Tab-separated table of C-alpha atoms in Angstrom:
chain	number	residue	atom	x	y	z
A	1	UNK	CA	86.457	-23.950	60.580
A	2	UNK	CA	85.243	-27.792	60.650
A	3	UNK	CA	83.694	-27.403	57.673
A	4	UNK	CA	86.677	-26.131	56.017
A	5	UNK	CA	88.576	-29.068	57.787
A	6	UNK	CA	86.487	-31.447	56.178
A	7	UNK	CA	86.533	-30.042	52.906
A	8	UNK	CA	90.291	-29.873	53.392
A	9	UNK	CA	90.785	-33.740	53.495
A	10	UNK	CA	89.536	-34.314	50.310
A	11	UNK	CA	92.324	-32.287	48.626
A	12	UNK	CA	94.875	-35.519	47.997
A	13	UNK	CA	92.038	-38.057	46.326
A	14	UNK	CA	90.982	-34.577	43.814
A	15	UNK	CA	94.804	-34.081	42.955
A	16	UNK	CA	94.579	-30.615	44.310
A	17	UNK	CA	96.236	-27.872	46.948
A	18	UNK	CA	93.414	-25.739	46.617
A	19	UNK	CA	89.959	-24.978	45.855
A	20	UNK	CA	87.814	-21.771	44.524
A	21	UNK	CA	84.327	-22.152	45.441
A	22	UNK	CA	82.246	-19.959	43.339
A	23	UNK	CA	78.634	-21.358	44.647
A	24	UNK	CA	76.063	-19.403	46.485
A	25	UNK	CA	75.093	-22.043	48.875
A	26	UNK	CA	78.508	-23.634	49.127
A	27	UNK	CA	80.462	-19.984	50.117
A	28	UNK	CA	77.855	-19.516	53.053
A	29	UNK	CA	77.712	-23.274	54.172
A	30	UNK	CA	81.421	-22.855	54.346
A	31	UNK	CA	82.055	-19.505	55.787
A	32	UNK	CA	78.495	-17.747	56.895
A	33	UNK	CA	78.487	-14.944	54.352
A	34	UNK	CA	75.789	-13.997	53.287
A	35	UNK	CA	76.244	-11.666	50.598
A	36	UNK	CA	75.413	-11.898	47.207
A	37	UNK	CA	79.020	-11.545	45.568
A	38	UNK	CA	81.954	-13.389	46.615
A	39	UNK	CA	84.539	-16.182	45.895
A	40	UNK	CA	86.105	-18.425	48.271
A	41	UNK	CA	90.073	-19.156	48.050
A	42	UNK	CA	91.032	-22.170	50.025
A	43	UNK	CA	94.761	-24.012	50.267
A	44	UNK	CA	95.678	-26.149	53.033
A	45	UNK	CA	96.483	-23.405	55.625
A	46	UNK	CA	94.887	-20.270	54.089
A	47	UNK	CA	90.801	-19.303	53.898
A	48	UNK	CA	90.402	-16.051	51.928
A	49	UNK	CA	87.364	-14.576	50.416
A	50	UNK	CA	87.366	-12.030	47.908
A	51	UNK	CA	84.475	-9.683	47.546
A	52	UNK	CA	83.998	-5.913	46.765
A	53	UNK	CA	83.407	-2.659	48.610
A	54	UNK	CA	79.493	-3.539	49.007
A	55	UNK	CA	79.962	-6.394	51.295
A	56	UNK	CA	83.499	-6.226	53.098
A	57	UNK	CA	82.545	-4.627	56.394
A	58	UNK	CA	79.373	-7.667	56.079
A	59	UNK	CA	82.293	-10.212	55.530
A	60	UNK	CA	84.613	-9.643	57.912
A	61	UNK	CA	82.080	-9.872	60.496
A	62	UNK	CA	79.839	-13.093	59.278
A	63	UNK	CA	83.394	-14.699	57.919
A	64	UNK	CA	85.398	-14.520	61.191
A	65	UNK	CA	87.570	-17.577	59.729
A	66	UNK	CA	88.450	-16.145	56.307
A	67	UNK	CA	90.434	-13.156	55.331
A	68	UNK	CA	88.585	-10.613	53.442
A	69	UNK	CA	90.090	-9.432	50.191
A	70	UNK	CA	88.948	-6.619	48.735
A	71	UNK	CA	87.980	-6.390	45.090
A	72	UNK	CA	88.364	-3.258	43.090
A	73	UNK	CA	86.196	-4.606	40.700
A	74	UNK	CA	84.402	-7.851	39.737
A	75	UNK	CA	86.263	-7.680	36.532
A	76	UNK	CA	88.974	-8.366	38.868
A	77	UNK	CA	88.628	-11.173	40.642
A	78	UNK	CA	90.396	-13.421	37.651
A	79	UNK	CA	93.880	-12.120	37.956
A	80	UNK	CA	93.218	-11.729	42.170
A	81	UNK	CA	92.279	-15.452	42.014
A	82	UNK	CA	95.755	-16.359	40.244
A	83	UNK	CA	97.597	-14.040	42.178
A	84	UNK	CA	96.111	-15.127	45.458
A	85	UNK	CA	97.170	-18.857	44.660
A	86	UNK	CA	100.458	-18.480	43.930
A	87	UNK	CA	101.586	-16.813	47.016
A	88	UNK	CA	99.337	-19.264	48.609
A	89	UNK	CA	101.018	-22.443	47.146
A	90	UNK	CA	98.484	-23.557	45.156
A	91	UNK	CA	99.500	-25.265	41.990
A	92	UNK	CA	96.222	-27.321	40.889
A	93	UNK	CA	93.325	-25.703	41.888
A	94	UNK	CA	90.059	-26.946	42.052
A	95	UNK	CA	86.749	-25.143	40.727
A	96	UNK	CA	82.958	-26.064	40.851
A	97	UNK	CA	82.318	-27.160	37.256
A	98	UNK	CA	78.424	-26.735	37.239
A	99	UNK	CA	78.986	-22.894	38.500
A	100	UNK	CA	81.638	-21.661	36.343
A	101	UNK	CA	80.295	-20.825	32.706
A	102	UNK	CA	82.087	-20.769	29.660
A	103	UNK	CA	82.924	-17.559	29.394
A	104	UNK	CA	84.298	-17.235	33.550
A	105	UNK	CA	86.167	-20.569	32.682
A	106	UNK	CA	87.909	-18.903	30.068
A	107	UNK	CA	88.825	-16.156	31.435
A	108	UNK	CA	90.095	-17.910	34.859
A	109	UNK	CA	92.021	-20.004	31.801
A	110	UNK	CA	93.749	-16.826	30.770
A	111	UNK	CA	94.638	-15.082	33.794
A	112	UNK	CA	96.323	-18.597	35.073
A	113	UNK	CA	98.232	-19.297	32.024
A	114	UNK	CA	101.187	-22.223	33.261
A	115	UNK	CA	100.824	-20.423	36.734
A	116	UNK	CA	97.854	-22.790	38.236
A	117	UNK	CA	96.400	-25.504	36.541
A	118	UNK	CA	92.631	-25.698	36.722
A	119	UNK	CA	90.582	-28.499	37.704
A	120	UNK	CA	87.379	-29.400	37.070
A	121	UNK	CA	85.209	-31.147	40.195
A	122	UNK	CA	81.644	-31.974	41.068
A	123	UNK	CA	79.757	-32.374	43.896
A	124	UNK	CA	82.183	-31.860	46.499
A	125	UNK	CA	81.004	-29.036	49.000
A	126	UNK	CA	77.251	-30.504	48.346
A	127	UNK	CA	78.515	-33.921	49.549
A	128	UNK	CA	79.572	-32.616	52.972
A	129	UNK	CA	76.490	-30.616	52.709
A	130	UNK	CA	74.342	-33.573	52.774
A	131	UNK	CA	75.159	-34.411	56.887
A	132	UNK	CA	73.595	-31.603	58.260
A	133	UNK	CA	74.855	-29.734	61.988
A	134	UNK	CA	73.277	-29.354	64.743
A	135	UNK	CA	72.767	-25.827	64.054
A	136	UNK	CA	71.485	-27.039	60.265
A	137	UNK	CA	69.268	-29.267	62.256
A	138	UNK	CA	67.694	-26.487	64.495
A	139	UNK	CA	66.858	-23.614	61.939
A	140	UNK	CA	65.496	-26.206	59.740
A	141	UNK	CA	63.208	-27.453	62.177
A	142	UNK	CA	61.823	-24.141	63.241
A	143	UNK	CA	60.879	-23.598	59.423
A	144	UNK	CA	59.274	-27.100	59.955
A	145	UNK	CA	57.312	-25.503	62.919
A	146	UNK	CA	56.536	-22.047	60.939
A	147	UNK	CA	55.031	-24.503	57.983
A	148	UNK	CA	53.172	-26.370	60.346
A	149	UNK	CA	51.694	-22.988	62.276
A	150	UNK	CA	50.701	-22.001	58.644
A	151	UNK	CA	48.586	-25.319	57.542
A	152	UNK	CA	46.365	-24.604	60.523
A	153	UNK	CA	45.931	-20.987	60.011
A	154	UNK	CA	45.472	-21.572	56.468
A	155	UNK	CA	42.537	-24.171	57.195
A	156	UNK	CA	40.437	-21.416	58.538
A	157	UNK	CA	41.199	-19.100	55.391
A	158	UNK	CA	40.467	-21.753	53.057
A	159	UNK	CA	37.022	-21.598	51.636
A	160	UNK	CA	35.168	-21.428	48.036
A	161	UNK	CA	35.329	-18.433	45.556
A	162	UNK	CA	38.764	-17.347	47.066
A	163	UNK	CA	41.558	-18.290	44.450
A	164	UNK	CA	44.521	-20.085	44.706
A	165	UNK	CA	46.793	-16.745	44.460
A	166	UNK	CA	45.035	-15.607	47.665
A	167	UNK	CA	45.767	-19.115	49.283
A	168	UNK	CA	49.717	-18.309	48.039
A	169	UNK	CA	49.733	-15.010	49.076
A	170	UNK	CA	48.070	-15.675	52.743
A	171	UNK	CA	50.359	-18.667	53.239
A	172	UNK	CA	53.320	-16.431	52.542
A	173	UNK	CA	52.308	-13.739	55.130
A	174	UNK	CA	51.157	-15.813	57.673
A	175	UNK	CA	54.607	-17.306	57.273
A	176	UNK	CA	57.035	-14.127	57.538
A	177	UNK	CA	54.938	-13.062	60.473
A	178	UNK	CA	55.845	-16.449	61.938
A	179	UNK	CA	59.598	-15.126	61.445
A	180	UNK	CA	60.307	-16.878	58.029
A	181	UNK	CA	62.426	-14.184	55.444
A	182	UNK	CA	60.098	-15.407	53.003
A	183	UNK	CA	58.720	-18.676	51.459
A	184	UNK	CA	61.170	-21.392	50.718
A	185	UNK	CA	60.719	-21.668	47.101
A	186	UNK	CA	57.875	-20.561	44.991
A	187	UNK	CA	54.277	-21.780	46.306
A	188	UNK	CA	52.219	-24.419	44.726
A	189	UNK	CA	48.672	-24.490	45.167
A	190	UNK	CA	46.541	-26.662	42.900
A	191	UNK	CA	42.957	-27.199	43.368
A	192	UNK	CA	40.121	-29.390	41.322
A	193	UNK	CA	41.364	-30.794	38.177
A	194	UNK	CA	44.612	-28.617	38.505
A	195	UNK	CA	45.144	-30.413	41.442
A	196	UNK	CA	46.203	-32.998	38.836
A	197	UNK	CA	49.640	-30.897	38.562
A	198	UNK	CA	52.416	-31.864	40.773
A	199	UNK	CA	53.939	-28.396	40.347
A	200	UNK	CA	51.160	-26.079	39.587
A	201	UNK	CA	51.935	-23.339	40.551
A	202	UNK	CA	49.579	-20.754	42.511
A	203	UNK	CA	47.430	-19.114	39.483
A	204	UNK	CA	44.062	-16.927	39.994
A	205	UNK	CA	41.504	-20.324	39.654
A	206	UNK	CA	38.962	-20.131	42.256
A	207	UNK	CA	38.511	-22.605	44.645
A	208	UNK	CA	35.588	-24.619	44.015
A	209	UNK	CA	33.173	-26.743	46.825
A	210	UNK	CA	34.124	-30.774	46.000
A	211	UNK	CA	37.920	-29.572	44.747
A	212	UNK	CA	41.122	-30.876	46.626
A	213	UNK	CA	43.517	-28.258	47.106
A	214	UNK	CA	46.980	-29.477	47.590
A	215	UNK	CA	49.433	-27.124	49.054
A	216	UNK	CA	52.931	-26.916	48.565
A	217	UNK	CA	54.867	-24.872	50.644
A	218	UNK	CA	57.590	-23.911	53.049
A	219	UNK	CA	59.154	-21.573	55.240
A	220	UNK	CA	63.110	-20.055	54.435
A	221	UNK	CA	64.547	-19.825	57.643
A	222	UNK	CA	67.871	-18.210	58.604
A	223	UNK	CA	69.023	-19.490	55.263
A	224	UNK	CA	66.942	-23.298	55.707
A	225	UNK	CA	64.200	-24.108	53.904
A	226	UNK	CA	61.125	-26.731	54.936
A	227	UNK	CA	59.059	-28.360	52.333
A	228	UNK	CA	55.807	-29.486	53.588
A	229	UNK	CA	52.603	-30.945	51.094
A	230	UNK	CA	49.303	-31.143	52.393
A	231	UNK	CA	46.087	-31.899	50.336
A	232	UNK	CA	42.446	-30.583	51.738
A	233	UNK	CA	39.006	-31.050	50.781
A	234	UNK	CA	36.935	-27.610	49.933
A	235	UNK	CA	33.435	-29.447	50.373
A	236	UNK	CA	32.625	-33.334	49.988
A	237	UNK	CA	35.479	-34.882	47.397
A	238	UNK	CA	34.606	-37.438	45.000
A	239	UNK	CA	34.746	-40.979	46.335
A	240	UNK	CA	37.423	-41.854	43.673
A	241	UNK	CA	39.991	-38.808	45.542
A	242	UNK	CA	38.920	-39.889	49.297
A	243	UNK	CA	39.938	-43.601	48.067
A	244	UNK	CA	43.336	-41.779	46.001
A	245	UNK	CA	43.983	-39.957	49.404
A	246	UNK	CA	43.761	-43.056	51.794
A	247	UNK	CA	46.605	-44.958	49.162
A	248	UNK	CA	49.328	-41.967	49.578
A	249	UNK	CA	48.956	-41.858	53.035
A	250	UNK	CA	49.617	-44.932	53.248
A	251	UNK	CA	52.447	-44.676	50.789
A	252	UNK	CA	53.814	-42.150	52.999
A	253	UNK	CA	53.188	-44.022	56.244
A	254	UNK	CA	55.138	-47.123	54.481
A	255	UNK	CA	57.819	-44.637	53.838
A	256	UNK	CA	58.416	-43.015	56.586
A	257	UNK	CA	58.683	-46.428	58.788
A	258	UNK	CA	61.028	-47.328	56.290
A	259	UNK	CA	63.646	-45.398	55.516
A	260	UNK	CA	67.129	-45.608	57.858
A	261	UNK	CA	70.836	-45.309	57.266
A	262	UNK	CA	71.978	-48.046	54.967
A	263	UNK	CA	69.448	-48.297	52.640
A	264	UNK	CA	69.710	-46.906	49.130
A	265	UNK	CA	67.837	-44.219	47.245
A	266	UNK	CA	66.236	-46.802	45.623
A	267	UNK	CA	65.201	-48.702	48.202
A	268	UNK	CA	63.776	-45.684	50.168
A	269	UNK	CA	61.708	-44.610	46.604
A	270	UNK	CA	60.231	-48.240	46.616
A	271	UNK	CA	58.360	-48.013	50.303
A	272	UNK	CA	56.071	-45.827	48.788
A	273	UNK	CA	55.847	-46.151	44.714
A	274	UNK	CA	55.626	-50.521	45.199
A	275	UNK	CA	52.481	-49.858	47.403
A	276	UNK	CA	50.978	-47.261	44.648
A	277	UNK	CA	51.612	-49.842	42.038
A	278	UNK	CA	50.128	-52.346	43.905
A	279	UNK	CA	46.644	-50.393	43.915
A	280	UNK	CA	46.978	-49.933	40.599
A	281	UNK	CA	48.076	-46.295	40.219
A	282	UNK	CA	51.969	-46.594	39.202
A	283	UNK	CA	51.690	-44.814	36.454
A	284	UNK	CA	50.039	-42.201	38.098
A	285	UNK	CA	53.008	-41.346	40.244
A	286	UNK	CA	56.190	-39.656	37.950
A	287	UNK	CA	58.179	-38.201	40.158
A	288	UNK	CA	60.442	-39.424	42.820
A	289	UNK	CA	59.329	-40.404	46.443
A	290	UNK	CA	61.636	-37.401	47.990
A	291	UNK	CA	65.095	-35.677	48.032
A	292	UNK	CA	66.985	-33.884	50.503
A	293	UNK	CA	66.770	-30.515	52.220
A	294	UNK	CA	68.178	-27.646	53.723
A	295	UNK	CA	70.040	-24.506	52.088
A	296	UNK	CA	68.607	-25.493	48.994
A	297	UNK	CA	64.855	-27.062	48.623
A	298	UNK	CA	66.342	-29.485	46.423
A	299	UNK	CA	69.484	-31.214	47.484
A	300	UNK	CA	71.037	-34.845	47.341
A	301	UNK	CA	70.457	-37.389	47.341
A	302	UNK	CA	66.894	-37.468	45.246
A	303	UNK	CA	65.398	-40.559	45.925
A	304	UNK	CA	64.032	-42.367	42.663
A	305	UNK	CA	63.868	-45.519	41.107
A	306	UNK	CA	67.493	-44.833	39.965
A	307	UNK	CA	68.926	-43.701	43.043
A	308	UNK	CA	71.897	-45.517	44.475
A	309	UNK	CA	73.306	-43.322	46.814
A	310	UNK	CA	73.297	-44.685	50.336
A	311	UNK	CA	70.850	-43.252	52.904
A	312	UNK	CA	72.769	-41.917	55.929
A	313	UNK	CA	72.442	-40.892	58.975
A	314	UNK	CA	72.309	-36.536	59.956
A	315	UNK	CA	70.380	-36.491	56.026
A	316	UNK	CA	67.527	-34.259	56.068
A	317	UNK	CA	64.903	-35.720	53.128
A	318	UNK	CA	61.131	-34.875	52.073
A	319	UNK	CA	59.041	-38.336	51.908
A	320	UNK	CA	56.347	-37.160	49.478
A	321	UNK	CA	54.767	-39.578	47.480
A	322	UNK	CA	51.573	-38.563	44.952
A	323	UNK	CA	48.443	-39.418	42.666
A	324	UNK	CA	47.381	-37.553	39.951
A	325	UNK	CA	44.614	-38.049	37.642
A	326	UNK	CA	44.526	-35.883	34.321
A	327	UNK	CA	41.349	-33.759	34.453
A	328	UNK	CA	40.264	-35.508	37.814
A	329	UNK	CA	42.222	-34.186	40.177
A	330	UNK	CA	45.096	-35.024	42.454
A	331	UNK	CA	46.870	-36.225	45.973
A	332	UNK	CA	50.055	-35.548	47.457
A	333	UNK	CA	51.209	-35.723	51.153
A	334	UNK	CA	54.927	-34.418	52.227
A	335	UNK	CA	56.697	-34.342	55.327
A	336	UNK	CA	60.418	-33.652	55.936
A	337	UNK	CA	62.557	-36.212	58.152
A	338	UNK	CA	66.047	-36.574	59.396
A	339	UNK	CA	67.560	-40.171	59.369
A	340	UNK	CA	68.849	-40.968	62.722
A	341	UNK	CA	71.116	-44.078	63.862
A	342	UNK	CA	68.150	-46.370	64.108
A	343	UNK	CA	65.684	-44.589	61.762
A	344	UNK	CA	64.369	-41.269	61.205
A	345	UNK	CA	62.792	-38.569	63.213
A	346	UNK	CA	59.674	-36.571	61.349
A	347	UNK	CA	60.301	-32.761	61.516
A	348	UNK	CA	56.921	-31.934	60.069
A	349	UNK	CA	53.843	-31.957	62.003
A	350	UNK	CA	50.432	-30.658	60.401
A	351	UNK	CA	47.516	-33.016	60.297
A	352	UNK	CA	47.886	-35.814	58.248
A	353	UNK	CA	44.339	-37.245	57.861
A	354	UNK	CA	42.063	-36.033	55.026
A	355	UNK	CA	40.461	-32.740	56.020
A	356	UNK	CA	37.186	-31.752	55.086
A	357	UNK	CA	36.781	-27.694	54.984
């Protein structure tokens, strides 16, 4: 209930007695369920959560601190929402504005009439979500540990003529095996001049001797997630890509010392992108140096040349700084951290100097 707690004391600066929580990620941060349907209900003293016949045996026994209310239909839930917060007290309630469409907005809107006056927030459950447990901590370093068995057993698969949907594919096995529900977002492998693509995803190229092949990848974990980059050589690289690889290391190695509680964003992005500039590839690097981690695979803060949101400590963030040279190829190295009181610990372990397969 802690997390509840917390969420509670943020009820008088929003203007609100209550809350509905209508996000995925937010319901099971908040009360362990796991289910696919649901809506959370909180006031001050009360924690219900309203779900239908599929899932109400699941509920009551992953949501030991909620009541489970029983939906007839989803249809339903409007008028049970309104209903619930009256005889709850609730008289402003809060809802997640980037989750509740149109449409679900309206017909909330109808159901409450002058009963319960709806208001509109942002941000608030992911904000608590950004501190991460001890238990947070734990399942999201064994998917660290699953993505780092998988690098090394993928080293020994890798190889020319195979393509980069059997590098996916093998990654993702190797991974569940490992005792990962599946992979933590969808995989990216990239090699030779695709390797040029920070997000290309795994298509059926073949691997080539001389191409990089950067991997993108992690393990989903209880409900975590790692995120873990690591570029290869199939076969001697170019000169021009060894040199590329030796700069983002080093961008990475700038970061990692870096980066502690206090700093912003902003200041975390520039460890790595100043150094890129300085060799002269700047403009080779578009995206931002990292962002956090955990039930999603991309959560605050995301740390950018805009960012000024204030590093803290208990903040799980990927440090993953990149090259990429159009019809050349590409570089990028990631590695997931948590910021500690002093600094920050590095959850990821796979070899970090250039490999040559």
């Amino acid at each position: 209930m802690e997390k509840v707690n917390r969420l509670r004391q943020q009820f008088t600066a929003l203007g609100v007695d209550g809350i509905l929580i209508t996000n995925a990620q937010n319901r099971r941060y908040l009360s362990n369920f796991t289910g696919t349907y649901g809506v959370l209900l909180i006031s001050n003293d009360q924690a219900k959560l309203l779900t239908d016949f599929r899932y109400t045996v699941q509920a009551a026994a992953q949501a030991t601190d909620f009541e489970i209310v029983h939906l007839p239909t989803k249809e339903s839930v409007y008028a049970e929402v309104v209903r619930l917060a009256e005889e709850m007290g609730i008289q402003t309630l809060a809802f997640e504005e980037a989750n509740v469409t149109y449409a679900m907005h309206r017909s909330y809107a109808n159901a409450a009439k002058e009963k319960v006056e709806l208001v509109p927030t942002a941000g608030i459950v992911e904000g608590l979500r950004m501190i991460k447990t001890a238990d947070e901590l734990a399942k999201i370093q064994t998917a660290a540990e699953i993505a780092d068995a998988a690098f090394t057993h993928i080293t020994s698969f890798l190889r020319p003529g195979i393509s980069e949907l059997d590098v996916s594919n093998e990654l993702e096995i190797f991974m569940r095996k490992q005792g990962a529900s599946g992979s933590a977002f969808d995989i990216i492998i990239a090699s030779g001049h695709r390797s040029a693509l920070p997000h290309g995803v795994a298509s059926d190229k073949l691997i080539e001797s001389g191409d990089m092949v950067t991997m993108d990848y992690g393990a989903l974990y209880q409900g975590y997630r790692s995120d873990i980059t690591r570029t290869v050589a199939v076969g001697e690289p170019s000169e021009q890509l060894k040199a590329i690889y030796g700069i983002v290391l080093e961008a990475r190695n700038r970061a990692v010392a870096g980066i502690r509680p206090g700093i912003t964003g902003k200041e975390a992005d520039a460890f790595a992108r100043d150094y890129i500039t300085q060799q002269g590839f700047g403009e080779r690097f578009g995206h931002g140096m990292g962002h956090g981690v955990g039930l999603d695979i991309h959560e605050e803060p995301f740390m950018s040349t805009r960012c000024e949101m204030m590093i803290q400590e208990g903040m799980v963030l990927t440090v993953e700084p990149g090259i990429y040279i159009p019809d050349v190829g590409g570089v990028r190295i990631e590695d997931d951290i948590v910021v500690t009181e002093e600094g920050n610990r590095v959850l990821t372990s796979a070899a970090r100097d250039l490999i040559i397969l």
